[in-house]
Amino acid sequence: KAGVTQTPRYLIKTRGQQVTLSCSPISGHRSVSWYQQTPGQGLQFLFEYFSETQRNKGNFPGRFSGRQFSNSRSEMNVSTLELGDSALYLCASSLDRVVNTEAFFGQGTRLTVV
Amino acid sequence: SQQGEEDPQALSIQEGENATMNCSYKTSINNLQWYRQNSGRGLVHLILIRSNEREKHSGRLRVTLDTSKKSSSLLITASRAADTASYFCATDQENTPLVFGKGTRLSVIA
């Protein structure tokens, strides 16, 4: 069974640009969550999607957005990039967050904003 | 905001020793989960303990949960160099996302 796939693995962008990150969950998983990880703040929750609907949203500015497609693949977009957006962005999939189960994480996308 | 807080922030031990990490949280939970992260990579699920359980084992891992103290501990017995990683606890409440602590960095020296 293929794991969670995140693309790209590494990305360098300039301040002011926008970026789109992609996450393909494990086959059959309908829930996808996104996290931002930085050395100072640890893992911060961004969003959770289930069956194409945003179920939860973290405390991030409107520059951060996401969506989920009918095949459960998810994308997140960050517009008007700032230096502080440099982080490891992690995607996690699970069968169904309402039923408490483990989350399976991808390897992450390392975003560097210069 | 962080729900769980791991303690200590960093731990260095010799191979073969046991490693104990603690997690404290603030509000009631459904479950508590522990994850491991090797440097700069994704997190790997280790164990899930439900709020009505007090102890759970998985291989060399032993997790305890004390809901009255809102705390959990992860014990890794007979540690190996390959156990070197960061360990995170994550609290799990109904219809809310997993909330992670900042982690404990474990170094196992051969």
CSV table of C-alpha atoms in Angstrom, one decimal, chain A residues 7-75:
chain,number,residue,atom,x,y,z
A,7,THR,CA,5.2,17.0,-3.8
A,8,PRO,CA,7.5,18.7,-4.2
A,9,ARG,CA,9.9,17.7,-1.5
A,10,TYR,CA,11.9,20.9,-1.6
A,11,LEU,CA,10.9,24.4,-2.8
A,12,ILE,CA,12.7,27.7,-2.8
A,13,LYS,CA,10.5,30.8,-3.4
A,14,THR,CA,11.0,34.6,-3.2
A,15,ARG,CA,9.0,36.8,-0.9
A,16,GLY,CA,5.8,37.9,-2.4
A,17,GLN,CA,5.4,34.8,-4.6
A,18,GLN,CA,2.8,32.2,-4.1
A,19,VAL,CA,3.2,28.4,-3.8
A,20,THR,CA,1.0,25.3,-4.1
A,21,LEU,CA,1.8,22.1,-2.3
A,22,SER,CA,0.3,18.8,-3.1
A,23,CYS,CA,-0.6,15.8,-1.0
A,24,SER,CA,-1.9,12.4,-2.1
A,25,PRO,CA,-3.3,10.4,0.8
A,26,ILE,CA,-3.3,6.7,1.3
A,27,SER,CA,-5.8,5.0,-0.9
A,28,GLY,CA,-9.2,4.8,0.9
A,29,HIS,CA,-8.3,7.6,3.3
A,30,ARG,CA,-10.8,10.4,3.2
A,31,SER,CA,-9.3,12.8,5.7
A,32,VAL,CA,-6.3,15.0,5.0
A,33,SER,CA,-4.7,17.4,7.5
A,34,TRP,CA,-1.9,19.9,7.0
A,35,TYR,CA,0.6,21.0,9.5
A,36,GLN,CA,3.4,23.6,9.5
A,37,GLN,CA,6.5,22.7,11.4
A,38,THR,CA,9.1,25.2,12.4
A,39,PRO,CA,11.9,25.0,15.1
A,40,GLY,CA,10.4,27.7,17.2
A,41,GLN,CA,6.7,26.8,17.1
A,42,GLY,CA,6.7,23.0,16.6
A,43,LEU,CA,3.8,21.5,14.7
A,44,GLN,CA,1.0,23.9,14.0
A,45,PHE,CA,-2.3,22.8,12.6
A,46,LEU,CA,-3.3,24.4,9.3
A,47,PHE,CA,-6.5,22.7,8.0
A,48,GLU,CA,-8.3,19.4,7.9
A,49,TYR,CA,-10.4,18.2,5.0
A,50,PHE,CA,-12.8,15.4,4.8
A,51,SER,CA,-14.8,14.5,1.7
A,52,GLU,CA,-13.9,17.8,0.0
A,53,THR,CA,-15.1,19.9,2.9
A,54,GLN,CA,-12.9,21.8,5.3
A,55,ARG,CA,-13.7,20.4,8.7
A,56,ASN,CA,-11.3,22.4,10.8
A,57,LYS,CA,-9.0,25.4,10.4
A,58,GLY,CA,-6.1,26.5,12.4
A,59,ASN,CA,-5.1,30.0,13.4
A,60,PHE,CA,-3.3,31.1,10.2
A,61,PRO,CA,-3.9,34.2,8.1
A,62,GLY,CA,-6.0,34.1,5.0
A,63,ARG,CA,-2.9,33.8,2.8
A,64,PHE,CA,-3.0,30.1,3.7
A,65,SER,CA,-5.7,28.2,1.9
A,66,GLY,CA,-6.4,24.6,0.8
A,67,ARG,CA,-8.8,22.3,-0.9
A,68,GLN,CA,-9.5,18.7,-1.4
A,69,PHE,CA,-10.5,17.0,-4.6
A,70,SER,CA,-13.0,14.2,-5.1
A,71,ASN,CA,-10.2,11.6,-5.2
A,72,SER,CA,-9.1,12.9,-1.7
A,73,ARG,CA,-6.0,14.5,-3.0
A,74,SER,CA,-5.4,17.8,-1.4
A,75,GLU,CA,-3.5,21.0,-2.1
